Short mmCIF file of C-alpha atoms in Angstrom, two decimals:
data_model
loop_
_atom_site.label_atom_id
_atom_site.label_comp_id
_atom_site.label_asym_id
_atom_site.label_seq_id
_atom_site.Cartn_x
_atom_site.Cartn_y
_atom_site.Cartn_z
CA MET A 1 34.57 27.08 61.90
CA SER A 2 36.09 27.95 58.43
CA SER A 3 37.65 25.94 56.11
CA ASP A 4 39.47 29.16 54.05
CA LYS A 5 42.31 27.48 52.66
CA SER A 6 43.97 31.18 52.21
CA LYS A 7 44.61 31.80 55.91
CA GLY A 8 47.00 28.99 56.26
CA LYS A 9 49.01 29.94 53.20
CA ILE A 10 52.30 32.06 53.76
CA VAL A 11 53.05 34.55 51.00
CA PHE A 12 56.29 34.99 49.49
CA SER A 13 58.52 37.41 47.43
CA GLY A 14 58.68 36.40 43.60
CA ASN A 15 62.39 34.79 43.47
CA ASP A 16 61.92 33.05 47.28
CA ILE A 17 59.41 30.52 45.57
CA HIS A 18 60.36 27.20 43.66
CA TYR A 19 57.76 25.37 41.65
CA PRO A 20 58.99 21.83 41.55
CA GLY A 21 58.77 20.18 37.74
CA GLN A 22 56.46 17.79 39.16
CA THR A 23 52.78 19.27 38.90
CA ASN A 24 51.49 16.88 42.08
CA HIS A 25 53.81 19.20 44.00
CA ASP A 26 53.03 22.73 45.68
CA ALA A 27 55.68 26.11 45.54
CA CYS A 28 57.82 25.81 48.30
CA PHE A 29 60.45 28.52 49.97
CA ILE A 30 63.96 28.46 49.00
CA PRO A 31 66.29 29.67 51.71
CA VAL A 32 68.73 32.36 51.26
CA SER A 33 71.94 29.95 51.51
CA VAL A 34 71.05 27.55 48.77
CA ARG A 35 68.96 30.08 46.15
CA GLN A 36 72.14 29.50 43.73
CA TYR A 37 70.32 26.15 43.16
CA ALA A 38 66.98 27.26 42.31
CA GLY A 39 67.02 25.58 39.05
CA GLU A 40 67.46 22.09 40.55
CA PRO A 41 64.84 19.67 41.70
CA LEU A 42 63.81 20.21 45.34
CA TYR A 43 65.68 17.48 46.65
CA ILE A 44 69.09 18.57 45.60
CA ILE A 45 68.19 22.03 47.25
CA VAL A 46 67.25 20.25 50.30
CA ALA A 47 70.60 18.39 50.27
CA HIS A 48 72.79 21.60 49.65
CA TRP A 49 70.91 23.04 52.84
CA CYS A 50 71.52 20.11 54.82
CA LEU A 51 74.98 19.86 53.78
CA LEU A 52 75.85 23.38 55.10
CA GLN A 53 74.17 22.42 58.38
CA GLN A 54 76.92 20.24 59.18
CA ASN A 55 74.90 18.32 61.33
CA TRP A 56 72.11 15.64 61.74
CA VAL A 57 68.88 17.15 59.98
CA GLN A 58 65.73 16.30 61.22
CA ARG A 59 62.28 16.49 58.94
CA ASN A 60 61.13 19.23 61.30
CA GLN A 61 63.94 21.36 60.65
CA ILE A 62 63.35 20.48 56.62
CA ALA A 63 59.78 21.77 57.02
CA GLU A 64 60.81 24.73 58.62
CA ALA A 65 63.44 25.92 56.34
CA VAL A 66 61.74 24.98 53.35
CA HIS A 67 57.97 26.19 54.58
CA ILE A 68 56.42 22.32 53.55
CA THR A 69 54.76 19.84 55.53
CA ALA A 70 56.37 17.61 57.98
CA ARG A 71 55.16 14.50 56.06
CA ARG A 72 56.49 16.01 52.79
CA ALA A 73 60.01 16.75 54.96
CA SER A 74 59.74 13.21 55.78
CA ASN A 75 59.24 11.94 52.17
CA LEU A 76 62.31 14.15 51.03
CA ILE A 77 64.60 12.53 53.67
CA ALA A 78 63.76 9.07 52.26
CA TYR A 79 64.36 10.27 48.77
CA LEU A 80 67.69 11.68 49.83
CA ARG A 81 68.36 8.33 51.45
CA SER A 82 67.74 6.54 48.37
CA LYS A 83 69.30 8.76 46.06
CA THR A 84 72.73 7.64 46.29
CA SER A 85 73.58 8.93 42.68
CA ARG A 86 73.43 12.35 43.59
CA VAL A 87 73.57 12.74 47.53
CA VAL A 88 76.02 11.18 49.75
CA SER A 89 74.52 10.72 52.99
CA ILE A 90 74.05 8.36 56.31
CA CYS A 91 70.95 8.13 57.86
CA ARG A 92 69.93 7.14 61.41
CA HIS A 93 66.50 6.60 62.94
CA GLN A 94 65.42 7.31 66.67
CA THR A 95 62.37 4.47 67.88
CA LEU A 96 59.66 6.80 69.94
CA PRO A 97 57.65 5.57 72.36
CA ASN A 98 54.62 4.82 70.29
CA LYS A 99 56.88 2.73 68.33
CA ALA A 100 57.07 5.32 65.29
CA ARG A 101 60.80 6.02 64.02
CA ARG A 102 61.94 9.53 63.40
CA TYR A 103 64.71 9.84 60.86
CA GLU A 104 67.64 12.19 60.60
CA ILE A 105 70.00 12.51 57.60
CA TYR A 106 73.52 13.52 57.98
CA VAL A 107 74.51 14.64 54.25
CA ILE A 108 78.31 14.72 53.43
CA ARG A 109 78.53 15.58 49.76
CA VAL A 110 75.98 16.40 46.97
CA LEU A 111 77.55 15.27 43.73
CA ASP A 112 76.86 17.23 40.37
CA SER A 113 74.00 16.30 38.19
CA PRO A 114 75.72 13.72 35.36
CA THR A 115 76.35 15.08 31.73
CA PRO A 116 74.20 14.15 29.10
CA SER A 117 77.41 12.06 27.57
CA THR A 118 77.57 9.67 31.04
CA ARG A 119 73.62 9.12 30.96
CA ARG A 120 72.54 5.71 29.74
CA GLU A 121 71.07 6.03 26.07
CA LYS A 122 67.80 4.26 25.15
CA ALA A 123 68.35 0.75 23.92
CA GLY A 124 66.77 0.19 20.67
CA PRO A 125 64.16 -2.43 20.11
CA PRO A 126 63.90 -5.80 21.64
CA PRO A 127 65.03 -8.44 19.74
CA VAL A 128 62.50 -10.74 17.93
CA SER A 129 61.82 -13.78 19.84
CA LYS A 130 62.45 -17.36 18.30
CA ARG A 131 59.59 -18.58 19.83
CA ARG A 132 55.89 -18.68 17.88
CA VAL A 133 54.41 -16.37 20.69
CA GLY A 134 54.09 -12.88 19.40
CA ASN A 135 55.85 -12.96 16.05
CA GLY A 136 52.63 -13.29 14.30
CA ASP A 137 52.14 -11.23 11.14
CA ARG A 138 50.03 -7.92 12.18
CA SER A 139 48.23 -7.97 9.19
CA MET A 140 47.10 -11.39 9.61
CA ALA A 141 46.25 -10.57 12.98
CA ASN A 142 43.97 -7.58 12.36
CA GLU A 143 42.21 -9.40 9.58
CA LEU A 144 41.60 -12.63 11.78
CA TRP A 145 40.05 -10.27 14.27
CA SER A 146 38.07 -8.11 11.96
CA ARG A 147 36.57 -11.63 10.68
CA LEU A 148 36.27 -13.12 14.15
CA GLY A 149 34.25 -10.01 14.99
CA SER A 150 31.98 -9.80 11.80
CA HIS A 151 30.94 -13.61 11.54
CA SER A 152 29.48 -15.93 14.12
CA ASN A 153 30.93 -19.03 12.60
CA ALA A 154 34.67 -17.64 13.13
CA GLY A 155 35.65 -21.32 13.76
CA LYS A 156 34.89 -22.28 10.27
CA ILE A 157 36.62 -19.62 8.69
CA LEU A 158 39.86 -20.38 10.93
CA LYS A 159 39.80 -24.05 9.85
CA LYS A 160 38.99 -23.06 6.06
CA LYS A 161 42.02 -20.89 6.05
CA GLU A 162 44.37 -23.39 7.73
CA ASP A 163 42.98 -26.02 4.96
CA GLU A 164 43.71 -23.27 1.99
CA ASP A 165 47.28 -22.84 3.40
CA ASP A 166 48.16 -26.39 3.86
CA GLY A 167 46.61 -27.10 0.04
CA THR A 168 49.12 -24.51 -1.63
#
């Protein structure tokens, strides 16, 4: 048996390939009917393709259209189901004799990406807690750690420091 990986690879022309933004995904084929969305993430391209089908779509249909594995197509369906901010869809499942579920998705609408002004802005730093935990002075903490690391009698140093603070 040969384990040559290049045998199973499909070669695409240059403009048919989509390279997702995530580095853990391989390149895939973009169907002609949705090439105008080539700059979008893969799940949006698949959502537009499903929308054009105007019917229930299974993972095998997605896998065949986009030239990806059935497992990856299943993951895309799951992602589309959960990504309600951009994709309006309904989902149904069929239980197979071996108790496995096969999901089908029907895409009703794909929404445009939110404009930068509608996105949430990053919140500022969290407010300082009124409790004692976590509000220590960093310089004092660094000094304490350096003393603890360099002295074997760290407990005495701490006690001495407390006595000095109480006396002044």
